[in-house]
CSV table of C-alpha atoms in Angstrom, one decimal:
chain,number,residue,atom,x,y,z
A,1,MET,CA,5.0,-51.4,-43.9
A,2,ALA,CA,4.9,-55.3,-43.6
A,3,GLY,CA,7.4,-55.1,-41.2
A,4,THR,CA,6.2,-52.4,-39.0
A,5,VAL,CA,2.8,-54.5,-39.0
A,6,VAL,CA,4.8,-56.9,-37.3
A,7,GLU,CA,6.4,-54.6,-34.8
A,8,TRP,CA,3.1,-53.1,-33.6
A,9,TYR,CA,1.3,-56.1,-33.6
A,10,GLU,CA,3.4,-57.2,-30.9
A,11,PHE,CA,3.7,-54.2,-29.1
A,12,PHE,CA,-0.2,-53.3,-29.0
A,13,LEU,CA,-1.0,-57.3,-28.0
A,14,TYR,CA,0.8,-56.2,-24.9
A,15,ALA,CA,-1.4,-53.0,-24.5
A,16,THR,CA,-4.3,-55.3,-24.6
A,17,ALA,CA,-3.1,-57.7,-22.7
A,18,ALA,CA,-2.2,-55.5,-20.0
A,19,THR,CA,-5.9,-54.2,-19.7
A,20,LEU,CA,-7.6,-57.6,-19.8
A,21,VAL,CA,-5.0,-60.5,-18.5
A,22,PHE,CA,-2.0,-59.2,-16.9
A,23,ASN,CA,-3.7,-57.4,-14.2
A,24,LYS,CA,-5.3,-60.5,-13.1
A,25,ILE,CA,-2.4,-63.1,-13.4
A,26,MET,CA,0.9,-60.9,-12.8
A,27,PHE,CA,0.1,-58.9,-9.9
A,28,PRO,CA,-1.2,-59.8,-6.4
A,29,PRO,CA,-5.1,-59.3,-6.0
A,30,SER,CA,-6.6,-56.3,-4.6
A,31,ASP,CA,-10.2,-54.7,-3.4
A,32,ASP,CA,-9.7,-51.8,-5.8
A,33,PRO,CA,-10.4,-52.9,-9.2
A,34,TYR,CA,-8.3,-50.0,-10.5
A,35,ALA,CA,-5.0,-50.8,-8.5
A,36,PRO,CA,-3.9,-53.9,-10.5
A,37,ILE,CA,-5.0,-52.2,-13.9
A,38,ILE,CA,-2.6,-48.8,-12.7
A,39,ALA,CA,0.3,-51.5,-11.7
A,40,ALA,CA,-0.2,-53.3,-15.2
A,41,LEU,CA,0.0,-50.2,-17.2
A,42,ALA,CA,2.8,-49.4,-15.1
A,43,THR,CA,4.7,-52.1,-16.8
A,44,TYR,CA,3.3,-51.0,-20.1
A,45,ALA,CA,4.7,-47.6,-19.4
A,46,VAL,CA,8.2,-49.2,-19.3
A,47,GLY,CA,8.4,-50.1,-23.0
A,48,PHE,CA,7.7,-46.1,-23.8
A,49,ILE,CA,10.6,-45.1,-21.4
A,50,ALA,CA,12.8,-47.6,-23.6
A,51,ARG,CA,11.7,-46.1,-27.1
A,52,PRO,CA,13.9,-42.9,-26.6
A,53,LEU,CA,16.7,-45.4,-25.7
A,54,GLY,CA,16.3,-47.4,-28.9
A,55,GLY,CA,15.4,-44.4,-31.1
A,56,ILE,CA,19.1,-42.9,-30.0
A,57,VAL,CA,20.8,-46.0,-30.4
A,58,PHE,CA,19.3,-47.2,-33.6
A,59,GLY,CA,19.0,-43.5,-35.1
A,60,HIS,CA,23.1,-43.1,-34.7
A,61,PHE,CA,23.9,-46.6,-36.2
A,62,GLY,CA,21.1,-46.2,-38.8
A,63,ASP,CA,22.4,-42.7,-39.8
A,64,LYS,CA,26.0,-44.3,-40.3
A,65,TYR,CA,25.2,-47.9,-41.5
A,66,GLY,CA,21.7,-47.4,-43.1
A,67,ARG,CA,18.2,-48.2,-42.5
A,68,LYS,CA,17.7,-51.7,-43.7
A,69,LYS,CA,20.2,-53.2,-41.3
A,70,LEU,CA,18.9,-51.6,-38.3
A,71,LEU,CA,15.3,-52.3,-39.2
A,72,GLN,CA,15.8,-56.2,-39.4
A,73,LEU,CA,17.8,-56.1,-36.2
A,74,ALA,CA,14.5,-54.4,-34.7
A,75,ILE,CA,12.1,-56.8,-35.9
A,76,ILE,CA,14.4,-59.8,-34.4
A,77,LEU,CA,14.4,-58.3,-31.4
A,78,VAL,CA,10.9,-57.3,-30.5
A,79,GLY,CA,9.7,-60.8,-32.0
A,80,VAL,CA,12.2,-62.7,-29.2
A,81,ALA,CA,10.7,-60.7,-26.5
A,82,THR,CA,7.1,-61.3,-27.6
A,83,PHE,CA,7.6,-65.0,-27.7
A,84,LEU,CA,9.0,-65.0,-24.2
A,85,MET,CA,6.5,-63.0,-22.8
A,86,GLY,CA,4.2,-66.1,-23.8
A,87,CYS,CA,6.2,-68.2,-21.8
A,88,LEU,CA,6.1,-66.2,-18.6
A,89,PRO,CA,5.0,-68.0,-15.5
A,90,THR,CA,2.2,-66.1,-13.3
A,91,TYR,CA,2.4,-64.4,-10.0
A,92,ASP,CA,0.9,-67.0,-8.4
A,93,GLN,CA,3.7,-69.2,-9.3
A,94,ILE,CA,6.9,-67.2,-8.8
A,95,GLY,CA,5.6,-64.0,-7.1
A,96,TYR,CA,7.1,-60.7,-7.9
A,97,TRP,CA,9.7,-62.5,-10.3
A,98,ALA,CA,7.1,-62.7,-12.7
A,99,VAL,CA,6.7,-58.8,-12.8
A,100,GLY,CA,10.4,-58.4,-12.9
A,101,LEU,CA,10.6,-60.8,-16.0
A,102,LEU,CA,7.9,-59.3,-17.5
A,103,LEU,CA,9.7,-55.7,-17.1
A,104,VAL,CA,12.7,-56.9,-18.8
A,105,LEU,CA,11.0,-58.3,-21.7
A,106,ARG,CA,8.9,-55.0,-22.0
A,107,PHE,CA,11.9,-52.9,-22.0
A,108,THR,CA,13.5,-54.9,-24.8
A,109,GLN,CA,10.2,-54.6,-26.8
A,110,GLY,CA,10.2,-51.2,-26.3
A,111,PHE,CA,13.8,-50.4,-27.3
A,112,ALA,CA,13.2,-52.3,-30.6
A,113,VAL,CA,10.2,-50.5,-31.4
A,114,GLY,CA,11.8,-47.1,-30.7
A,115,GLY,CA,14.3,-48.0,-33.3
A,116,GLU,CA,11.7,-49.2,-35.6
A,117,TRP,CA,9.6,-46.0,-36.4
A,118,GLY,CA,12.4,-43.7,-37.8
A,119,GLY,CA,13.6,-46.4,-40.0
A,120,ALA,CA,10.8,-47.4,-41.8
A,121,VAL,CA,9.3,-44.2,-42.1
A,122,LEU,CA,12.5,-42.6,-43.6
A,123,LEU,CA,13.0,-46.0,-45.7
A,124,VAL,CA,9.8,-44.7,-47.2
A,125,ALA,CA,10.3,-41.1,-47.2
A,126,GLU,CA,13.5,-40.9,-48.8
A,127,HIS,CA,12.4,-43.0,-51.8
A,128,SER,CA,9.4,-40.8,-52.1
A,129,PRO,CA,8.6,-37.9,-54.7
A,130,ASP,CA,8.9,-34.2,-53.3
A,131,LYS,CA,5.0,-33.6,-54.3
A,132,THR,CA,3.8,-37.0,-52.9
A,133,ARG,CA,5.9,-37.7,-49.6
A,134,GLY,CA,2.7,-37.3,-47.3
A,135,PHE,CA,0.8,-39.7,-48.8
A,136,TRP,CA,3.6,-42.5,-49.3
A,137,ALA,CA,5.3,-41.7,-45.9
A,138,SER,CA,1.9,-42.2,-44.3
A,139,TRP,CA,1.6,-45.9,-45.2
A,140,PRO,CA,4.0,-47.1,-42.5
A,141,GLN,CA,2.0,-45.3,-40.2
A,142,ALA,CA,-1.3,-47.1,-41.6
A,143,ALA,CA,0.7,-50.6,-40.7
A,144,VAL,CA,0.1,-49.3,-36.9
A,145,PRO,CA,-3.8,-50.2,-36.9
A,146,ILE,CA,-3.4,-52.9,-38.9
A,147,GLY,CA,-0.7,-54.5,-36.4
A,148,ASN,CA,-3.4,-53.1,-33.7
A,149,LEU,CA,-6.4,-54.7,-35.8
A,150,VAL,CA,-4.2,-58.3,-35.9
A,151,ALA,CA,-3.7,-58.1,-32.2
A,152,THR,CA,-7.3,-57.5,-31.3
A,153,LEU,CA,-8.6,-60.0,-33.7
A,154,VAL,CA,-6.3,-62.5,-32.0
A,155,LEU,CA,-7.4,-62.0,-28.6
A,156,LEU,CA,-11.1,-61.6,-30.0
A,157,VAL,CA,-10.9,-65.2,-31.3
A,158,LEU,CA,-9.4,-66.5,-28.5
A,159,SER,CA,-11.5,-64.7,-26.0
A,160,ARG,CA,-14.8,-66.1,-27.8
A,161,THR,CA,-13.6,-69.7,-28.3
A,162,LEU,CA,-12.2,-70.1,-25.0
A,163,THR,CA,-14.1,-69.9,-21.4
A,164,GLU,CA,-12.6,-67.0,-19.3
A,165,GLU,CA,-10.8,-69.5,-17.2
A,166,GLN,CA,-9.2,-71.1,-20.0
A,167,PHE,CA,-8.4,-67.6,-21.6
A,168,LEU,CA,-6.7,-66.4,-18.5
A,169,ALA,CA,-5.0,-70.0,-17.8
A,170,TRP,CA,-3.3,-70.4,-21.2
A,171,GLY,CA,-5.2,-68.9,-24.1
A,172,TRP,CA,-3.7,-65.8,-23.8
A,173,ARG,CA,-0.1,-67.1,-24.6
A,174,ILE,CA,-1.2,-68.3,-27.8
A,175,GLY,CA,-1.3,-64.6,-29.4
A,176,PHE,CA,2.1,-64.2,-28.0
A,177,TRP,CA,3.9,-67.2,-29.8
A,178,LEU,CA,1.9,-66.5,-32.9
A,179,SER,CA,4.7,-63.7,-33.3
A,180,VAL,CA,7.1,-66.4,-34.4
A,181,VAL,CA,5.2,-66.9,-37.5
A,182,ILE,CA,4.7,-63.1,-38.2
A,183,VAL,CA,8.1,-62.2,-37.6
A,184,ALA,CA,9.5,-64.4,-40.0
A,185,VAL,CA,7.4,-63.0,-42.6
A,186,GLY,CA,8.4,-59.6,-42.0
A,187,TYR,CA,12.0,-60.4,-41.7
A,188,TYR,CA,12.0,-62.3,-45.1
A,189,ILE,CA,9.9,-58.8,-46.5
A,190,ARG,CA,12.8,-57.0,-45.2
A,191,THR,CA,15.5,-58.9,-46.8
A,192,LYS,CA,14.5,-57.4,-50.1
A,193,ILE,CA,14.2,-54.0,-49.5
A,194,THR,CA,17.1,-51.2,-50.4
A,195,ASP,CA,18.3,-47.9,-48.7
A,196,ALA,CA,17.4,-44.7,-51.0
A,197,PRO,CA,19.6,-43.2,-53.4
A,198,ILE,CA,19.8,-39.9,-51.2
A,199,PHE,CA,21.1,-41.8,-48.1
A,200,LEU,CA,23.6,-43.8,-50.0
A,201,GLU,CA,25.1,-40.6,-51.4
A,202,VAL,CA,25.2,-39.1,-47.9
A,203,GLN,CA,26.6,-42.4,-46.5
A,204,LYS,CA,29.4,-42.1,-49.2
A,205,GLU,CA,30.1,-38.5,-48.1
A,206,ILE,CA,30.3,-39.5,-44.4
A,207,GLU,CA,32.7,-42.4,-45.0
A,208,GLU,CA,35.0,-40.0,-47.1
A,209,SER,CA,34.9,-36.7,-44.9
A,210,LYS,CA,36.0,-37.1,-41.3
A,211,GLU,CA,34.4,-33.6,-40.7
A,212,THR,CA,31.1,-34.9,-41.4
A,213,ARG,CA,29.3,-35.4,-37.9
A,214,TYR,CA,25.9,-37.2,-37.2
A,215,GLY,CA,24.1,-38.5,-34.3
A,216,VAL,CA,21.8,-37.4,-31.6
A,217,PHE,CA,24.2,-34.8,-29.8
A,218,GLU,CA,24.7,-33.1,-33.5
A,219,VAL,CA,21.1,-33.1,-34.3
A,220,LEU,CA,20.5,-31.1,-31.0
A,221,LYS,CA,23.3,-29.1,-31.7
A,222,ARG,CA,22.4,-27.9,-35.2
A,223,TYR,CA,18.8,-28.5,-35.3
A,224,PRO,CA,17.1,-28.2,-32.1
A,225,ARG,CA,14.1,-26.2,-33.5
A,226,GLY,CA,13.1,-29.3,-35.4
A,227,VAL,CA,13.5,-31.7,-32.4
A,228,PHE,CA,11.4,-29.8,-30.1
A,229,THR,CA,8.8,-28.9,-32.9
A,230,ALA,CA,8.6,-32.5,-33.4
A,231,MET,CA,8.0,-33.3,-29.6
A,232,GLY,CA,5.3,-30.8,-29.4
A,233,LEU,CA,3.4,-32.1,-32.4
A,234,ARG,CA,3.7,-35.5,-31.0
A,235,PHE,CA,2.3,-34.7,-27.3
A,236,ALA,CA,-1.5,-34.5,-28.2
A,237,GLU,CA,-1.4,-37.3,-30.8
A,238,ASN,CA,0.4,-39.8,-28.5
A,239,ILE,CA,-1.9,-39.0,-25.6
A,240,MET,CA,-4.9,-39.2,-27.9
A,241,TYR,CA,-4.1,-42.4,-29.5
A,242,TYR,CA,-3.5,-44.3,-25.9
A,243,LEU,CA,-6.7,-42.8,-24.6
A,244,VAL,CA,-8.7,-44.0,-27.6
A,245,VAL,CA,-7.4,-47.5,-27.8
A,246,THR,CA,-6.3,-48.5,-24.3
A,247,PHE,CA,-8.1,-46.6,-21.6
A,248,SER,CA,-11.3,-46.9,-23.6
A,249,ILE,CA,-10.9,-50.5,-23.0
A,250,THR,CA,-10.6,-49.9,-19.4
A,251,TYR,CA,-13.7,-47.2,-19.4
A,252,LEU,CA,-15.6,-49.6,-20.8
A,253,SER,CA,-15.0,-52.9,-19.0
A,254,VAL,CA,-14.4,-51.7,-15.5
A,255,ALA,CA,-16.4,-48.4,-15.5
A,256,LEU,CA,-19.6,-49.6,-17.6
A,257,GLU,CA,-19.0,-53.6,-17.3
A,258,VAL,CA,-19.2,-54.1,-21.0
A,259,ASN,CA,-18.2,-57.5,-22.2
A,260,THR,CA,-14.7,-58.0,-23.3
A,261,ALA,CA,-15.2,-59.8,-26.4
A,262,GLU,CA,-17.9,-57.2,-27.6
A,263,ILE,CA,-15.2,-54.5,-26.7
A,264,LEU,CA,-12.6,-56.3,-28.8
A,265,GLY,CA,-15.2,-56.5,-31.7
A,266,LEU,CA,-15.7,-52.8,-31.4
A,267,LEU,CA,-12.2,-51.5,-31.6
A,268,ALA,CA,-11.5,-54.2,-34.3
A,269,LEU,CA,-14.0,-52.2,-36.4
A,270,ALA,CA,-12.6,-48.5,-35.4
A,271,HIS,CA,-9.0,-49.9,-36.4
A,272,VAL,CA,-10.3,-50.5,-39.9
A,273,VAL,CA,-11.4,-47.1,-40.3
A,274,HIS,CA,-8.1,-45.7,-38.8
A,275,MET,CA,-6.2,-48.1,-41.5
A,276,VAL,CA,-7.9,-46.4,-44.5
A,277,VAL,CA,-8.4,-43.0,-43.6
A,278,ILE,CA,-4.6,-42.4,-43.1
A,279,PRO,CA,-3.2,-42.5,-46.3
A,280,LEU,CA,-6.3,-40.4,-47.7
A,281,ILE,CA,-5.2,-37.8,-45.0
A,282,GLY,CA,-1.5,-38.2,-46.0
A,283,GLY,CA,-2.7,-37.3,-49.4
A,284,LEU,CA,-4.6,-34.3,-48.1
A,285,ALA,CA,-1.4,-33.0,-46.5
A,286,ASP,CA,0.3,-32.9,-49.9
A,287,ARG,CA,-2.6,-30.8,-51.5
A,288,ILE,CA,-3.4,-28.7,-48.5
A,289,GLY,CA,-0.2,-28.4,-46.5
A,290,ARG,CA,1.0,-30.1,-43.4
A,291,LYS,CA,0.1,-27.3,-41.0
A,292,PRO,CA,-3.6,-27.3,-41.8
A,293,THR,CA,-3.9,-30.6,-41.6
A,294,TYR,CA,-2.4,-31.1,-38.5
A,295,LEU,CA,-4.4,-27.9,-36.9
A,296,ILE,CA,-7.4,-30.1,-37.8
A,297,GLY,CA,-6.5,-33.1,-35.8
A,298,VAL,CA,-5.3,-30.7,-32.6
A,299,LEU,CA,-8.8,-29.2,-32.6
A,300,GLY,CA,-10.5,-32.4,-32.8
A,301,ALA,CA,-8.4,-33.9,-30.1
A,302,ALA,CA,-9.4,-30.9,-27.7
A,303,ALA,CA,-13.2,-31.6,-28.3
A,304,TRP,CA,-13.1,-35.5,-28.6
A,305,GLY,CA,-13.1,-36.5,-24.9
A,306,PHE,CA,-16.4,-34.2,-24.3
A,307,ILE,CA,-18.1,-35.9,-27.1
A,308,ALA,CA,-16.9,-39.8,-26.7
A,309,PHE,CA,-17.5,-40.4,-23.2
A,310,PRO,CA,-21.1,-39.5,-23.1
A,311,LEU,CA,-21.6,-41.6,-26.2
A,312,PHE,CA,-19.6,-44.6,-24.5
A,313,ASP,CA,-22.1,-44.1,-21.5
A,314,THR,CA,-25.0,-44.9,-23.6
A,315,LYS,CA,-23.7,-48.7,-23.8
A,316,ASN,CA,-25.1,-48.9,-27.2
A,317,PRO,CA,-22.7,-50.6,-29.5
A,318,LEU,CA,-23.3,-49.0,-32.8
A,319,VAL,CA,-22.6,-45.5,-30.8
A,320,ILE,CA,-19.6,-46.9,-29.0
A,321,VAL,CA,-17.9,-47.7,-32.3
A,322,PHE,CA,-18.7,-44.3,-33.6
A,323,ALA,CA,-16.8,-42.6,-30.8
A,324,ILE,CA,-14.0,-45.0,-31.2
A,325,SER,CA,-13.7,-44.4,-34.6
A,326,LEU,CA,-14.4,-40.9,-34.6
A,327,GLY,CA,-11.6,-40.6,-32.1
A,328,LEU,CA,-8.9,-42.6,-34.6
A,329,PHE,CA,-10.3,-40.5,-37.5
A,330,ILE,CA,-9.5,-37.2,-35.8
A,331,HIS,CA,-6.2,-38.8,-34.7
A,332,ALA,CA,-5.4,-39.6,-38.2
A,333,PHE,CA,-4.8,-35.9,-39.2
A,334,MET,CA,-2.2,-35.5,-36.8
A,335,TYR,CA,-0.6,-39.0,-37.3
A,336,ALA,CA,-0.7,-39.3,-41.2
A,337,PRO,CA,1.4,-36.5,-42.1
A,338,GLN,CA,4.1,-36.8,-39.1
A,339,PRO,CA,6.6,-38.9,-41.1
A,340,ALA,CA,6.5,-36.3,-44.1
A,341,ILE,CA,7.0,-33.2,-41.6
A,342,MET,CA,9.4,-34.8,-39.7
A,343,SER,CA,11.4,-36.1,-42.4
A,344,GLU,CA,11.3,-32.4,-44.0
A,345,MET,CA,13.1,-31.3,-40.7
A,346,PHE,CA,16.4,-32.8,-40.8
A,347,PRO,CA,19.0,-33.2,-43.4
A,348,THR,CA,19.7,-37.0,-44.5
A,349,ARG,CA,23.2,-37.1,-42.6
A,350,MET,CA,21.3,-36.9,-39.1
A,351,ARG,CA,17.3,-37.6,-40.3
A,352,TYR,CA,17.1,-40.9,-38.8
A,353,SER,CA,18.3,-39.6,-35.2
A,354,GLY,CA,16.4,-36.4,-35.4
A,355,VAL,CA,12.9,-38.3,-36.2
A,356,SER,CA,13.5,-40.9,-33.8
A,357,LEU,CA,14.5,-38.5,-30.8
A,358,GLY,CA,11.6,-36.0,-31.7
A,359,TYR,CA,9.2,-38.9,-32.0
A,360,GLN,CA,10.1,-41.3,-29.2
A,361,VAL,CA,11.4,-39.1,-26.3
A,362,THR,CA,7.6,-37.5,-26.2
A,363,SER,CA,6.1,-40.9,-25.4
A,364,ILE,CA,8.0,-41.1,-21.9
A,365,VAL,CA,5.5,-38.3,-20.7
A,366,ALA,CA,2.7,-38.7,-23.3
A,367,GLY,CA,1.5,-42.0,-24.4
A,368,SER,CA,3.3,-44.0,-21.6
A,369,LEU,CA,1.5,-42.4,-18.8
A,370,ALA,CA,-1.7,-41.3,-20.6
A,371,PRO,CA,-3.6,-44.5,-19.5
A,372,ILE,CA,-2.4,-44.2,-16.1
A,373,ILE,CA,-3.0,-40.6,-15.5
A,374,ALA,CA,-6.8,-41.4,-16.9
A,375,VAL,CA,-7.3,-44.1,-14.7
A,376,ALA,CA,-6.1,-42.2,-11.7
A,377,LEU,CA,-8.5,-39.7,-12.5
A,378,LEU,CA,-11.1,-41.8,-13.3
A,379,SER,CA,-10.4,-43.7,-9.8
A,380,GLN,CA,-10.3,-40.4,-7.9
A,381,PHE,CA,-13.1,-38.3,-9.5
A,382,GLY,CA,-15.6,-41.0,-10.6
A,383,THR,CA,-16.3,-39.1,-13.8
A,384,TYR,CA,-14.8,-38.9,-17.2
A,385,VAL,CA,-14.7,-34.9,-17.2
A,386,PRO,CA,-11.0,-34.8,-15.8
A,387,VAL,CA,-9.9,-37.0,-18.4
A,388,ALA,CA,-11.4,-35.0,-21.3
A,389,ILE,CA,-9.8,-31.8,-19.8
A,390,TYR,CA,-6.6,-33.8,-19.6
A,391,LEU,CA,-6.7,-34.3,-23.5
A,392,ALA,CA,-7.6,-30.8,-24.2
A,393,ILE,CA,-4.7,-29.4,-22.2
A,394,ALA,CA,-2.5,-31.5,-24.3
A,395,ALA,CA,-3.8,-30.3,-27.5
A,396,GLY,CA,-3.0,-27.0,-26.2
A,397,VAL,CA,0.8,-28.0,-26.1
A,398,SER,CA,0.5,-29.5,-29.7
A,399,LEU,CA,-1.5,-26.4,-31.1
A,400,ILE,CA,1.7,-23.9,-29.7
A,401,ALA,CA,4.0,-26.6,-31.9
A,402,VAL,CA,1.8,-26.3,-35.2
A,403,ILE,CA,1.5,-22.5,-34.9
A,404,SER,CA,5.3,-22.4,-34.9
A,405,LEU,CA,5.8,-25.1,-37.5
A,406,ARG,CA,7.3,-24.2,-40.8
A,407,GLU,CA,5.1,-25.2,-43.9
A,408,THR,CA,7.2,-27.8,-45.9
A,409,LYS,CA,4.9,-29.2,-48.4
A,410,GLY,CA,6.8,-30.1,-51.5
A,411,SER,CA,10.1,-29.2,-50.0
A,412,SER,CA,13.1,-31.1,-51.6
A,413,LEU,CA,15.3,-33.3,-49.3
A,414,HIS,CA,18.2,-32.7,-51.7
A,415,GLU,CA,17.9,-29.0,-51.5
A,416,LEU,CA,17.6,-29.5,-47.5
A,417,ASP,CA,21.0,-31.2,-47.9
A,418,ARG,CA,22.4,-28.6,-49.9
A,419,VAL,CA,21.4,-26.0,-47.3
A,420,ASP,CA,23.1,-28.1,-44.4
A,421,GLN,CA,26.5,-28.6,-46.4
A,422,GLN,CA,26.6,-24.5,-46.9
A,423,LYS,CA,26.1,-24.0,-43.3
A,424,ARG,CA,28.7,-26.3,-42.3
A,425,ALA,CA,31.1,-24.8,-44.7
A,426,VAL,CA,30.3,-21.5,-43.1
A,427,GLY,CA,30.9,-23.0,-39.9
A,428,ARG,CA,34.2,-24.4,-40.8
A,429,ILE,CA,35.4,-21.2,-42.2
A,430,THR,CA,34.2,-19.1,-39.3
A,431,ALA,CA,36.5,-21.9,-37.2
A,432,ASP,CA,39.5,-21.2,-39.3
A,433,ALA,CA,39.3,-17.7,-38.8
C-alpha cells in the first residue's frame, strides 16, 4: 500500500499539472481556452497507452520471478521519470522539444504504473484469507486516493504560498522533485515484503515442469472470459474516476471560473472520503457478494453526471465538495472489490498477467480518453448534458459485464489452482491421444 501511494502520487501529480500548468507552459498559446487543455490531456493519455504494455511485461516476469522484484523495479522507474519532469524546459525555451521530452517521460511513468497495480493487489490478495479477501485486497486501492490526496495537497500548498507567476515559472516543479523522498521511503518498505506462499508453491512447479505455461498469450488462450469480463467491469469505473478527479477541474476552473486553490482544496476533502470508504466497501463485498456491490456502483455511475454538474453550477463550495465526494463514493463500489474479483478469475501461474491485462488495456479507451472526450463535448455543445450521457453509456457497458460475472465471494485460490491443473492434465491426455 505504501509503495502504491508513491506510484499514484506521481501519476496524479501529472494529471493535476496537465490541467493547471502544462497547458499554459508546454504548448503554444491559443485563442480557444480548451485547445491547450486538450493538447495537455493528450500527453496525459500517453501514460494510459503505455500502461497495458507495462502490464504485459511486468505480468509475464512477475508470474515467473515474483511480485516483489517487479514492484521494486516499478517504483524506481516511475520515480526517475517524475523527477525528470520537474527538470523539463518549457515550450518558450525549446519549442516542441519540450512536448517530445514530456511524452517520453510520461510513457515511462505509464509503463511503470501499468506493472504496479497487478503486483500490488496480488501481493495482498494472495496473502489474504478467503473469507476476507475483498476487505484486505481493497487496501492497495485505498492507496490511490491517498497518493492523489498528497499530490493535491502539495500543489495546493504551492499555489497558496506562491503567486500565480511564481507557481507557473518554477513552483510546480517542487512537487515533482519531492518524489525523490517519497520513492526512497516506498522502496525501503518494499524491500521488507515477501511473496505469498501460494505463489512460491506455483513458482517451484514452474521451475520443475517444462509443461507449465504462463504469460499473456496463455491467459488469453485459457481464460479469455476472465480477461474480457475484467475489461468490461473496468470500463465505467475508469471513465467515471477521471471525469470526477480530472475533468471536474477543467469544468470548475474554465467553464465556471472557480479559483484554482479552492478547487484543489475541495478535491482534497473528497479524496479523504474516498480513502475511508474503499476498505469499508471492500468488506461489504465479502458480506453481500462481489456482484451486488459492483452493481450499486454501476447504477450510481449512470446517474452521477446528471446529478453532479447541476450541483457544480451552483458554485457553492459545500455543494461542489458534496458532488465530488458523491462521485468518489459511488466509484468506490466498483473500485474496492476489483482486486478480489480479478484475483479470483485466474490461477496463480498466470494471475499477474491476467489481472494486469484485464485492468490496464481498458485504460486506453476509457480513462485516457475520458477527459479529452469530455472537454471536447463541453467545448462543442457548451453544456454538461452530453458528458453525463457519455458516462451513462459507459455504465451500460459495465452493466453487461456485471450480469455475466460469476459470484466468487469466499472462493479458494488453491481450489482455483487445482481446477486449472486438472484442465491442463486433461489437455495433455487429449493431445497425447
